[in-house]
Coordinates of C-alpha atoms in Angstrom, one line a residue:
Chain A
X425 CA -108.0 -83.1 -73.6
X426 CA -109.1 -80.6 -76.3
X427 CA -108.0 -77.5 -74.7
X428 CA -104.6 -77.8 -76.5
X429 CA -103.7 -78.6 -80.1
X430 CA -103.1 -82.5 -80.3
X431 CA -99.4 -82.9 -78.6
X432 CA -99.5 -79.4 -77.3
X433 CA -97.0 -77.5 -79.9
X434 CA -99.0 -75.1 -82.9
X435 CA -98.8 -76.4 -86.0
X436 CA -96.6 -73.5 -87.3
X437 CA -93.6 -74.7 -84.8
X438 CA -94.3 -78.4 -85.1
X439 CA -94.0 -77.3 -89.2
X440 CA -90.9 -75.6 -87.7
X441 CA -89.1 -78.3 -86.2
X442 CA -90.4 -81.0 -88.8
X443 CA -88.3 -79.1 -91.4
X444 CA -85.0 -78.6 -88.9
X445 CA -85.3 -82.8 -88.5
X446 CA -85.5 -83.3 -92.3
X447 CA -82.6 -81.2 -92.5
X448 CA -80.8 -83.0 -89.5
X449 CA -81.8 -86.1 -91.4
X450 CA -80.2 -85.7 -94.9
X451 CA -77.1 -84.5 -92.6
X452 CA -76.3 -86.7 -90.2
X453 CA -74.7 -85.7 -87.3
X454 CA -75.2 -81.9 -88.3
X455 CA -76.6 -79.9 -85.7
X456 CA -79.5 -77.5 -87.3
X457 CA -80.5 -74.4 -85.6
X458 CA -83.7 -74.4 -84.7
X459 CA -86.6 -71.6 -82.8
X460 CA -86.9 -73.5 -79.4
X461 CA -89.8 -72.8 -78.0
X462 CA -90.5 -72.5 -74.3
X463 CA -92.0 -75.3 -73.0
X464 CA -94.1 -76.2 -69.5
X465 CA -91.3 -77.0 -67.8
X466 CA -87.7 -76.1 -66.7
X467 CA -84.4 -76.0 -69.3
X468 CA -82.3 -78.7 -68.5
X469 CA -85.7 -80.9 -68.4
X470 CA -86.3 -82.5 -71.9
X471 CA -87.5 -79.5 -73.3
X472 CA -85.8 -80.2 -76.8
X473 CA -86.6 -83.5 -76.5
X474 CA -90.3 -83.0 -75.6
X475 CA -90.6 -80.4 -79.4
X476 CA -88.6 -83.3 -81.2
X477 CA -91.3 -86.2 -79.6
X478 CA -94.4 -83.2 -80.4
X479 CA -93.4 -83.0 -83.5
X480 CA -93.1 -86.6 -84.7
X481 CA -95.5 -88.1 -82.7
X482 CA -98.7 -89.7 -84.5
X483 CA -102.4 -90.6 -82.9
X484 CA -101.7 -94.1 -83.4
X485 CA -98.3 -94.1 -80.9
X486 CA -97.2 -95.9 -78.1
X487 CA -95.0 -93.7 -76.4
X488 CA -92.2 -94.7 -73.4
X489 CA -89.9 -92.2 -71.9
X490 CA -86.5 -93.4 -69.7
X491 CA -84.6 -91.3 -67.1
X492 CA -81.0 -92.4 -67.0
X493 CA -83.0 -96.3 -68.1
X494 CA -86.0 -95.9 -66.0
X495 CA -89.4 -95.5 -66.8
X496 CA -90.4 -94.3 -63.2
X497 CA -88.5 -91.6 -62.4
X498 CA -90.1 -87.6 -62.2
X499 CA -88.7 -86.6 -65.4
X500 CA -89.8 -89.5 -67.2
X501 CA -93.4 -89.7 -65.7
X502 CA -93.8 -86.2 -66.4
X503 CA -92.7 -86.2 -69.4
X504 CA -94.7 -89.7 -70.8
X505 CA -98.1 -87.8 -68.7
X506 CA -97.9 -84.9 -70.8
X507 CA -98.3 -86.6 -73.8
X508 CA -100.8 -88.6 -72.5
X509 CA -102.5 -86.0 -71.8
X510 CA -102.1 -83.4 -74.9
X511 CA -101.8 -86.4 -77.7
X512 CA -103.6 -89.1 -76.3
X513 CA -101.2 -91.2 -77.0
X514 CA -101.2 -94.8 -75.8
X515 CA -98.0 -95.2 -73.0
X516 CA -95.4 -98.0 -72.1
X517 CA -93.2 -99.0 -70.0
X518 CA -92.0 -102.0 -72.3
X519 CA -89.6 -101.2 -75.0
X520 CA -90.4 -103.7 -77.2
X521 CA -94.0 -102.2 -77.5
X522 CA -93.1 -98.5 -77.9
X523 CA -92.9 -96.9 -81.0
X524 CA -91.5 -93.1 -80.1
X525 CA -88.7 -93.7 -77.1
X526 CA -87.5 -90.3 -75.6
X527 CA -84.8 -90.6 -73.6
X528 CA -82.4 -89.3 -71.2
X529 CA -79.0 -90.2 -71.1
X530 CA -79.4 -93.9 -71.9
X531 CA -80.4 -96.5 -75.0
X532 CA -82.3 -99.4 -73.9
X533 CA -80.4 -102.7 -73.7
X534 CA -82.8 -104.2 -76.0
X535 CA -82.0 -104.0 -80.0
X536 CA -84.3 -101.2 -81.2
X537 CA -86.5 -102.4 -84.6
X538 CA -86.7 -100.6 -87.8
X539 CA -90.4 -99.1 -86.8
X540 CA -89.1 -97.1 -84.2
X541 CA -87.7 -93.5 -83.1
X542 CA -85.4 -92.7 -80.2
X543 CA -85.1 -89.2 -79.4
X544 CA -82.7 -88.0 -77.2
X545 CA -82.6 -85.0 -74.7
X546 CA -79.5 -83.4 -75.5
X547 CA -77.7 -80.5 -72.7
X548 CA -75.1 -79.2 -74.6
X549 CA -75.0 -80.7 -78.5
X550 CA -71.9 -78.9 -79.3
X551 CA -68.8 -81.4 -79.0
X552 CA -66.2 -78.6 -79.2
X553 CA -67.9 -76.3 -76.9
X554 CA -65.5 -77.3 -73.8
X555 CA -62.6 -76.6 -76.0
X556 CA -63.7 -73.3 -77.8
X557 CA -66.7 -71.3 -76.2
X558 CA -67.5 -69.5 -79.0
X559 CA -70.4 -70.5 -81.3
X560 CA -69.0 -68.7 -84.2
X561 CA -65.7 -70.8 -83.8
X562 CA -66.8 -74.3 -83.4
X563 CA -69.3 -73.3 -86.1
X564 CA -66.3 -72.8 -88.2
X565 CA -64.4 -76.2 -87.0
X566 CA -67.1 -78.2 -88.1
X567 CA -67.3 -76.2 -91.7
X568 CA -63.5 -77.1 -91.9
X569 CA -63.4 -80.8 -90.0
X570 CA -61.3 -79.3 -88.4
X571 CA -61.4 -81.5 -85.1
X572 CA -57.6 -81.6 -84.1
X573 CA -58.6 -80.2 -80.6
X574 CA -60.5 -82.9 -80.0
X575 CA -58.1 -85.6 -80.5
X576 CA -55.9 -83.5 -78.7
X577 CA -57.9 -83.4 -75.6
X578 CA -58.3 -87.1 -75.8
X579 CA -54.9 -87.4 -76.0
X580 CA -54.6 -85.1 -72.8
X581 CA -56.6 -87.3 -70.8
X582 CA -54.3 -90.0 -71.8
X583 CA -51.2 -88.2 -70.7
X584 CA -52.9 -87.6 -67.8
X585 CA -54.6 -90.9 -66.6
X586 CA -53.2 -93.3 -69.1
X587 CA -56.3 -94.0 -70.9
X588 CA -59.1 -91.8 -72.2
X589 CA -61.1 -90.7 -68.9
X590 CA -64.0 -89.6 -70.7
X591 CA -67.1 -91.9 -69.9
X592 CA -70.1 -90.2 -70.9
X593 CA -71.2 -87.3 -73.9
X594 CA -68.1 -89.8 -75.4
X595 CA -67.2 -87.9 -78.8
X596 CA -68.4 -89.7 -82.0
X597 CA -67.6 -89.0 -85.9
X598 CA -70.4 -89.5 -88.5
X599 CA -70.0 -91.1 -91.9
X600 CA -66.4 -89.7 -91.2
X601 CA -67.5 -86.3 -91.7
X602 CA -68.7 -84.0 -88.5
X603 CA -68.0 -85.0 -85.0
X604 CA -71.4 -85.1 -82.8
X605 CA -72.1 -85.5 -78.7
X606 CA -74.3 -88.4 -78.7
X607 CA -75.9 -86.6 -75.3
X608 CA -74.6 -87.9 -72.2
X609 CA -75.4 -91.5 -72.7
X610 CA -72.2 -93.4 -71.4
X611 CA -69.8 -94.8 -73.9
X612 CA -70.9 -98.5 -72.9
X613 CA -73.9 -97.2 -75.0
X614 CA -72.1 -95.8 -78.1
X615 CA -71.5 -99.0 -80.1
X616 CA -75.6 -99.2 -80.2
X617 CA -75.7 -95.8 -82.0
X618 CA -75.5 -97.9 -85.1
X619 CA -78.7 -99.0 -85.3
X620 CA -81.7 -100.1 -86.8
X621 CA -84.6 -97.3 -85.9
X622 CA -84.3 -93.7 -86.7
X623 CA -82.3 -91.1 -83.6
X624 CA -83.2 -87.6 -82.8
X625 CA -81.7 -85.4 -81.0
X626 CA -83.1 -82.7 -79.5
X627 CA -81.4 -79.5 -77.2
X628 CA -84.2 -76.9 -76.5
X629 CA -81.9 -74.6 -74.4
X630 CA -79.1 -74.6 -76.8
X631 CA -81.7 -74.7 -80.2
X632 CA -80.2 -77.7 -82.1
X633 CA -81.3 -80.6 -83.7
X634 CA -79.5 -83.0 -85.1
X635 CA -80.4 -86.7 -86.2
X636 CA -78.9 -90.2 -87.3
X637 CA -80.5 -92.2 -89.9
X638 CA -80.8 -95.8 -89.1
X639 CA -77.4 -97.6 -90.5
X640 CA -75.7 -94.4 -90.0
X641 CA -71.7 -95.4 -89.6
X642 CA -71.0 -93.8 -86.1
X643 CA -67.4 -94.1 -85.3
X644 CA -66.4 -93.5 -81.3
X645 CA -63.3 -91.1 -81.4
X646 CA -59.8 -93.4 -80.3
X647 CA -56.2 -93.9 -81.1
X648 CA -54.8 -96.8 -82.9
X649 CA -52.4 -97.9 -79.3
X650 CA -55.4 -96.4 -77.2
X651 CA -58.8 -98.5 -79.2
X652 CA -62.5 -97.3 -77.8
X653 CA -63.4 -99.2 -74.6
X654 CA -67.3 -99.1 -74.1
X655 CA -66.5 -100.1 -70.4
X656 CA -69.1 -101.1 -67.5
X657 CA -68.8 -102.3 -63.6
X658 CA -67.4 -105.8 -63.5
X659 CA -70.5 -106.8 -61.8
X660 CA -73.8 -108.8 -62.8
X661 CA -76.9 -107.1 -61.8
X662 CA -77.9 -107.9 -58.3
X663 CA -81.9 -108.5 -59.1
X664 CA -81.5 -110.2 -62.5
X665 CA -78.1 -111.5 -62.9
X666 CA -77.6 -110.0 -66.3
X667 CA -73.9 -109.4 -66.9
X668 CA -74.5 -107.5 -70.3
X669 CA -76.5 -104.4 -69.2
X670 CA -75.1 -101.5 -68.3
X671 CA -75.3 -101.0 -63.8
X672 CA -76.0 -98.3 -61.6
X673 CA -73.9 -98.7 -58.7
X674 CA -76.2 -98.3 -55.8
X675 CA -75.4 -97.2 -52.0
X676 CA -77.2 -99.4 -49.5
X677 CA -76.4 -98.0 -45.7
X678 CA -73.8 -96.5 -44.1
X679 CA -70.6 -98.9 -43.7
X680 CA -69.8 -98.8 -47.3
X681 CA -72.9 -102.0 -48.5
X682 CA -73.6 -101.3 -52.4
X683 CA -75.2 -103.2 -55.0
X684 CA -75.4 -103.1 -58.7
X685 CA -78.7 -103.4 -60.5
X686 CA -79.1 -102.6 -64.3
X687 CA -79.8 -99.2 -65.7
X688 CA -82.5 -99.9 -67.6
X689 CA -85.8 -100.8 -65.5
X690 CA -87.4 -102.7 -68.2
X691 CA -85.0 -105.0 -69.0
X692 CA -84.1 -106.1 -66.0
X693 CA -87.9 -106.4 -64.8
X694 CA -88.5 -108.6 -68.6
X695 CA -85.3 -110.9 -67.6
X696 CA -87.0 -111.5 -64.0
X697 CA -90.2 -112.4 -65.7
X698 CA -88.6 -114.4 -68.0
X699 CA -87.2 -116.4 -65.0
X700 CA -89.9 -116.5 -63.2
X701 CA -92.2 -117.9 -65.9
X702 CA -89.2 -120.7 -66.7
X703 CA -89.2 -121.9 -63.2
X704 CA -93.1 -121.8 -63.3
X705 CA -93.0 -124.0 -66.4
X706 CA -90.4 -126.6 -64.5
X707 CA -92.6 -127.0 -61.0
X708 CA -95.5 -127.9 -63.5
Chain B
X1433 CA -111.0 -67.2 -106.4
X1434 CA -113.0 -70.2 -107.7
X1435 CA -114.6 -72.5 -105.2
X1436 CA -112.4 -75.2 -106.0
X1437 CA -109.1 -73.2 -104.1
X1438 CA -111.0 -73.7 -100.6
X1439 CA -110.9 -77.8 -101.1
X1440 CA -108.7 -79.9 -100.5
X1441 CA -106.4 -79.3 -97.3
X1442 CA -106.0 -81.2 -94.4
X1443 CA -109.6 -82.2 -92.8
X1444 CA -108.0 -82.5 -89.7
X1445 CA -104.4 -80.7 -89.7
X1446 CA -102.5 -81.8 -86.4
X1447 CA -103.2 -85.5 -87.0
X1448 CA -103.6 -85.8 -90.6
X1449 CA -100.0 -83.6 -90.7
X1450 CA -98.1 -85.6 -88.1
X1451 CA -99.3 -88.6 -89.8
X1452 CA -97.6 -87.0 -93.5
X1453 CA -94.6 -85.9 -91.3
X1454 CA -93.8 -89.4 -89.9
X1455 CA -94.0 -90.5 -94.0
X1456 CA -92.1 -87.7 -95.1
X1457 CA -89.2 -88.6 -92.2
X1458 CA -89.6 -92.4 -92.8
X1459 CA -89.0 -92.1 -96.7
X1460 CA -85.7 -89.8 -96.1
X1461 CA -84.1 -91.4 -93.1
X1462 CA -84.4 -94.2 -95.5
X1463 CA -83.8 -93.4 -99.2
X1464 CA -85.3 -96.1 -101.6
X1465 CA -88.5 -96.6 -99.2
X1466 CA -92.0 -95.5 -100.7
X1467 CA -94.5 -94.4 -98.8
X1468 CA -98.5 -93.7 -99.5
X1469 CA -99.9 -90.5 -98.1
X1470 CA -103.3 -89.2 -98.2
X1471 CA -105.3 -86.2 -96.7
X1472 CA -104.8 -83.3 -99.9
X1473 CA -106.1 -83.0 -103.1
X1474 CA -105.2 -80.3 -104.9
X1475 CA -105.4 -78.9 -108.0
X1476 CA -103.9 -80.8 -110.6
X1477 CA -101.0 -81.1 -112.3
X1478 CA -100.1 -80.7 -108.1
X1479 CA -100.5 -84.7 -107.3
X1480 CA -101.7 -85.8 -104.1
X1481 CA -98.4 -86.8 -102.9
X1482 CA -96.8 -83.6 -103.5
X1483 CA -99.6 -81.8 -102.1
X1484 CA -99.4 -83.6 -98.6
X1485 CA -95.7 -82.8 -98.9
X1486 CA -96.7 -79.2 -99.1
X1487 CA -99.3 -78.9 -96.4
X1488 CA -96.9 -80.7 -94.2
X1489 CA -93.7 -78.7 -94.8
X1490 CA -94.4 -75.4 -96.2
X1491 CA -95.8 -72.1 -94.4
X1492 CA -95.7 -68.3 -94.3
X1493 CA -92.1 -68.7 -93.1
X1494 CA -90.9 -71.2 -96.8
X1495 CA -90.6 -69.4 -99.8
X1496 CA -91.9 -71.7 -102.3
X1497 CA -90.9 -72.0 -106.2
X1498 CA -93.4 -73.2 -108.5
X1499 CA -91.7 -74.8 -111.7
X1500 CA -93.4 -74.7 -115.4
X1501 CA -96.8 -76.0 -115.2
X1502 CA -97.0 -75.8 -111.7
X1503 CA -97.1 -71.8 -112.0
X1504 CA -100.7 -72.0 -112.6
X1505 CA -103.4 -68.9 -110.7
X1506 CA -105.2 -72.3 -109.4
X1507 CA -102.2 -73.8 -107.8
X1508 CA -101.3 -70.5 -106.6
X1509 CA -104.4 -69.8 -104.7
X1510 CA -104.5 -73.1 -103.2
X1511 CA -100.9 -72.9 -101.6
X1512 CA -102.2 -69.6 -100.7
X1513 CA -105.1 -70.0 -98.9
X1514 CA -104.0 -73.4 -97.2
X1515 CA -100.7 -73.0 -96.4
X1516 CA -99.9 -69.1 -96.8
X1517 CA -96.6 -69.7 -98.5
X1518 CA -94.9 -67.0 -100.3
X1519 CA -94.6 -68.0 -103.9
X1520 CA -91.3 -66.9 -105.2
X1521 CA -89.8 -66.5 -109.3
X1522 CA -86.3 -66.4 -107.9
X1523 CA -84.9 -70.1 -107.9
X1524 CA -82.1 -68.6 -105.1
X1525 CA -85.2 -67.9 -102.5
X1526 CA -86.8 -71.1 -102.6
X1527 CA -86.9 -73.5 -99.4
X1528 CA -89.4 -75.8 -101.7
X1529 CA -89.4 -76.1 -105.4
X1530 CA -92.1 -78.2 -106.9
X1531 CA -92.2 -79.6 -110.5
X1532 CA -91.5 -81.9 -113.1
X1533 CA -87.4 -82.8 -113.3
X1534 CA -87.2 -81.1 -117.4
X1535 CA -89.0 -77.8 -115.5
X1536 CA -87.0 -77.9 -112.1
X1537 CA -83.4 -78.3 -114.5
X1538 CA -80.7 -76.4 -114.3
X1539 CA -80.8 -77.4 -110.8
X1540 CA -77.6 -74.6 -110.3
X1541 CA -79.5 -71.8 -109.3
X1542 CA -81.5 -73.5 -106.1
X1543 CA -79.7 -72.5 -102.8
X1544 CA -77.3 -75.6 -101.6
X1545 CA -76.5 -74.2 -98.0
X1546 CA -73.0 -72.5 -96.4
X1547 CA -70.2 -74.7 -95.4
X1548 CA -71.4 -73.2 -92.0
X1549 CA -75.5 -73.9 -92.8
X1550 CA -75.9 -76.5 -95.0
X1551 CA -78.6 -76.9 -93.7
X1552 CA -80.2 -73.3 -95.6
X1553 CA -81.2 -75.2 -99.2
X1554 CA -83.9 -76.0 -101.2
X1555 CA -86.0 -79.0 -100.9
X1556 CA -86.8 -80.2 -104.4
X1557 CA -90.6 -81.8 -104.7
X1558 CA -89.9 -83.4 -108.4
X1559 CA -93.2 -85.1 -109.9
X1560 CA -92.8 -88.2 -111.8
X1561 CA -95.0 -90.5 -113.5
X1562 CA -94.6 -94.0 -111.8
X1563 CA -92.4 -94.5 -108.7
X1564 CA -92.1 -98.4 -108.2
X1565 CA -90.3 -99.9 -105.4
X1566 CA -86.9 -102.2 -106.0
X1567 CA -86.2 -100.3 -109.2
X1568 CA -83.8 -98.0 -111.0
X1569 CA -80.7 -96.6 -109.7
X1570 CA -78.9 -98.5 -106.9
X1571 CA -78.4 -96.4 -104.2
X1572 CA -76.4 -96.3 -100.5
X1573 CA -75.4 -94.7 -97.7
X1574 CA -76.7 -93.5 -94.4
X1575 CA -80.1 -95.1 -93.8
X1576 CA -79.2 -98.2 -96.5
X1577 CA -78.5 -101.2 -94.9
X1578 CA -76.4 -102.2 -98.1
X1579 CA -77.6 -101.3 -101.1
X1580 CA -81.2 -99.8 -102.1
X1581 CA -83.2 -99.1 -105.5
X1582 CA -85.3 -95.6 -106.5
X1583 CA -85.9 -95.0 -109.8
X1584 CA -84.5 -91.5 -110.6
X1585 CA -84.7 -89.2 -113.5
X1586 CA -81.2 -88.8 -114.4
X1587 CA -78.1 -90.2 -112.1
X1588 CA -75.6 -87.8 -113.0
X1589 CA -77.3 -84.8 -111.8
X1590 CA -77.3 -86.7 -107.9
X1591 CA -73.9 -87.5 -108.0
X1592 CA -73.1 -83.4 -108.7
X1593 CA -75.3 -83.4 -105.7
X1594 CA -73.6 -85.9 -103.5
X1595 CA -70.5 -84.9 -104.3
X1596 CA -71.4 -80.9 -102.4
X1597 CA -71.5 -82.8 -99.1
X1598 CA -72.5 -81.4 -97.2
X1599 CA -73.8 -79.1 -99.0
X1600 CA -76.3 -79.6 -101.6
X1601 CA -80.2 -80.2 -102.8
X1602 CA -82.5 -82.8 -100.8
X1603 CA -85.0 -84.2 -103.1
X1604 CA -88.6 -85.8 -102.8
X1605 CA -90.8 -87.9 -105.5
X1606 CA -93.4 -88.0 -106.2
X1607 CA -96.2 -89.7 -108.2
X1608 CA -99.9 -89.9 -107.6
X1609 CA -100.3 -90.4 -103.5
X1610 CA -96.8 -92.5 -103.2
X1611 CA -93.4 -90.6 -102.1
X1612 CA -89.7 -91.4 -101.7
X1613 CA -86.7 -88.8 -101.1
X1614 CA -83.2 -88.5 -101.7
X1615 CA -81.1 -86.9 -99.6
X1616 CA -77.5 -85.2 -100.3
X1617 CA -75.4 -87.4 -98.5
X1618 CA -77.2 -91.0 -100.4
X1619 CA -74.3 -91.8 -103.2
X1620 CA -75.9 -93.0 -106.6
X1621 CA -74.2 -96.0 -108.5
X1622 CA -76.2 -95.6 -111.4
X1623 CA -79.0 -98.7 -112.7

């Protein structure tokens, strides 16, 4: 398509937002104010994450977008068309093959390689902005680590419930210097943050970017007598048996039936291959 | 004008710029890495590298500080006509400061960013003559695995920097078409 400029953006904003990811880069975990521009498609939508993947994204790419771990829902076939249409870019479904992953609210079960970039769509990047409203505030909290209220919060939810009740958006701290909302991935997912490819983070609503460079230290928020829990359903997956990927718990009719199949559509389609091609190889 | 200020931008500016971007990302999410760019040429002492850098990064919206023999009409023109940057004398306006490390010194002047926005500094663009990989000062922290090499110009002057956090300066290098970077929160051990 030549009607737009390759991956849809000007080059003025993509210039824009290239410098704000920089910035987010030699800060990890800060979140950098950016002029979020209004996209084709509804707030709440990816649109920060769609200027973060315009912005980075090369001719040579193979792009794959997840909703929530799948490949085929709306937002993500939207989303991966649109590029395919205004870069060109080549499209996945297959993690292993992608080199620019946007993502909503989950990290693929499968380790990410040093060649890739993850971006994330981001709601609300603010951590504090439950417990204090006010930009000008929370701006000031993070100037003076000043995260007490968090902790406090955390420790609410144990006096409440007896253990820490948040599951997703689970608070982390960064090279032990700013707290950061890792998006709403749940917190089975936080242990993966330290990884091996480069993390973007993009809120186009809220104008933030922030990002983690690959073998950033990313700490989950706990107490010594309450330690992080990166818990899942005590189920394998009902299509591929996996017992380490995080489940969707699934409603099947009316008198209570449910099944749990894994999150992330890829993995669990790879793992039926797999087994698929094993018993293959034993019947010949 | 001479002829000479209209040559040597981007042929092709969305891909030849996203392609310098993804370089210019890869080289500071992971300090010690050197990457090869290509698609500028301008005038010299500007090197190629540092010129990509440029195109990439700067615009009518980056003041940009041009360091000893840098401050040359030619080089001036250039940045003007291809990337319509502001030049600026005042080292406290400066989001991009390009020279050599003797000309860019006393580095106390370039903006480091508020507690609040540390994020509003100066990137430094420092020219040097070789940059080989897996030598010089070691070098760690986000993006390191364990410990990486890049061979600076003076060690001190980045541990002052580190030591902001996180505030401070966020550097590139650069030498011919190759670039690394170091950014403010990478801790240097010295060779």
């Amino acid at each position: 398509m030549t009607d737009y400029n390759f991956a849809y953006l000007d080059e003025q904003t993509k210039r824009m937002i290239r410098r704000a990811i920089l910035k987010g880069m030699a800060i990890p975990g800060y979140q950098v104010p950016f002029a979020s521009r209004e996209m084709p498609m509804p707030y709440g939508w990816g649109t920060g994450g769609v200027q973060v993947s315009a912005a980075v994204l090369t001719p040579e790419d193979c792009f794959k977008v997840i909703d929530q771990g799948a490949d085929d829902t709306t937002n993500a076939v939207s989303i991966r068309r649109f590029f395919e249409k205004t870069a060109g870019v080549a499209v996945t479904e297959r993690t292993a093959e992608a080199s620019v992953i946007q993502t909503r609210h989950r990290i693929p079960e499968e380790a990410l390689r040093e060649d890739q970039i993850i971006v994330y769509q981001v709601p609300i990047p603010e951590p504090l902005r439950f417990l204090e409203p006010r930009e000008t505030e929370t701006r000031k909290m993070h100037s003076l680590e000043e995260y007490g209220l968090m902790h406090v919060k955390l420790y609410e939810d144990i006096a409440q419930h007896g253990n820490i009740a948040t599951a997703y958006a689970y608070p982390v701290k960064v090279e032990g210097r700013y707290v950061m909302d890792p998006s709403p991935i749940p917190k089975f997912d936080n242990p993966k943050l330290e990884m091996d490819a480069i993390q973007l983070f993009g809120a186009g609503r809220e104008q933030r970017i922030y990002a983690l460079p690959p073998h950033t230290k990313v700490v989950s928020l706990d107490f010594e007598d309450h330690p992080f829990d990166p818990s899942k359903a005590d189920h394998p997956c009902a299509i591929c048996g996996a017992e380490d990927s995080y489940l969707d718990e699934v409603i099947t009719d009316d008198a209570g039936g449910r099944m749990f199949v894994c999150s992330d559509t890829d993995y669990c389609r790879g793992r039926v291959e797999a087994a698929a091609g094993a018993k293959a190889e034993d019947a010949a | 004008m001479s002829a000479d200020t209209l040559q040597g931008g981007f042929a092709d500016a969305p891909r030849e710029a996203a392609r310098a971007f993804r370089a210019c990302l890869d080289v500071m999410a992971r300090p010690g890495t050197i990457a090869e760019v290509s698609g500028a040429v301008p005038p010299a002492p500007l090197s190629i590298g540092a010129g990509v850098i440029l195109l990439t990064l700067c615009d009518p919206d980056t003041p940009v500080y041009l360091a000893g023999r840098m401050d040359s009409p030619e080089i001036r023109q250039w940045i003007s006509f291809h990337a319509g940057a502001p030049i600026t004398e005042t080292r406290a306006e400066a989001s991009f400061a390009f020279g050599t490390w003797e000309a860019l010194l006393p580095l106390a002047e370039f903006p480091i960013g508020s507690a609040e926005y540390p994020d509003r500094s100066t990137t430094l663009v420092v020219a040097l003559d070789r940059l080989e990989p897996d030598m010089g000062a070691r070098i760690s922290g986000p993006g390191i695995r364990d410990v990486a090499r890049l061979p600076l110009p003076d060690t001190e002057a980045f541990q002052d920097n580190h030591l902001l956090y996180p505030q401070g300066l966020d550097f590139f290098f650069t030498a011919g078409a190759r670039i690394a970077a170091l950014p403010r929160s990478t801790k240097v051990e010295g060779v």
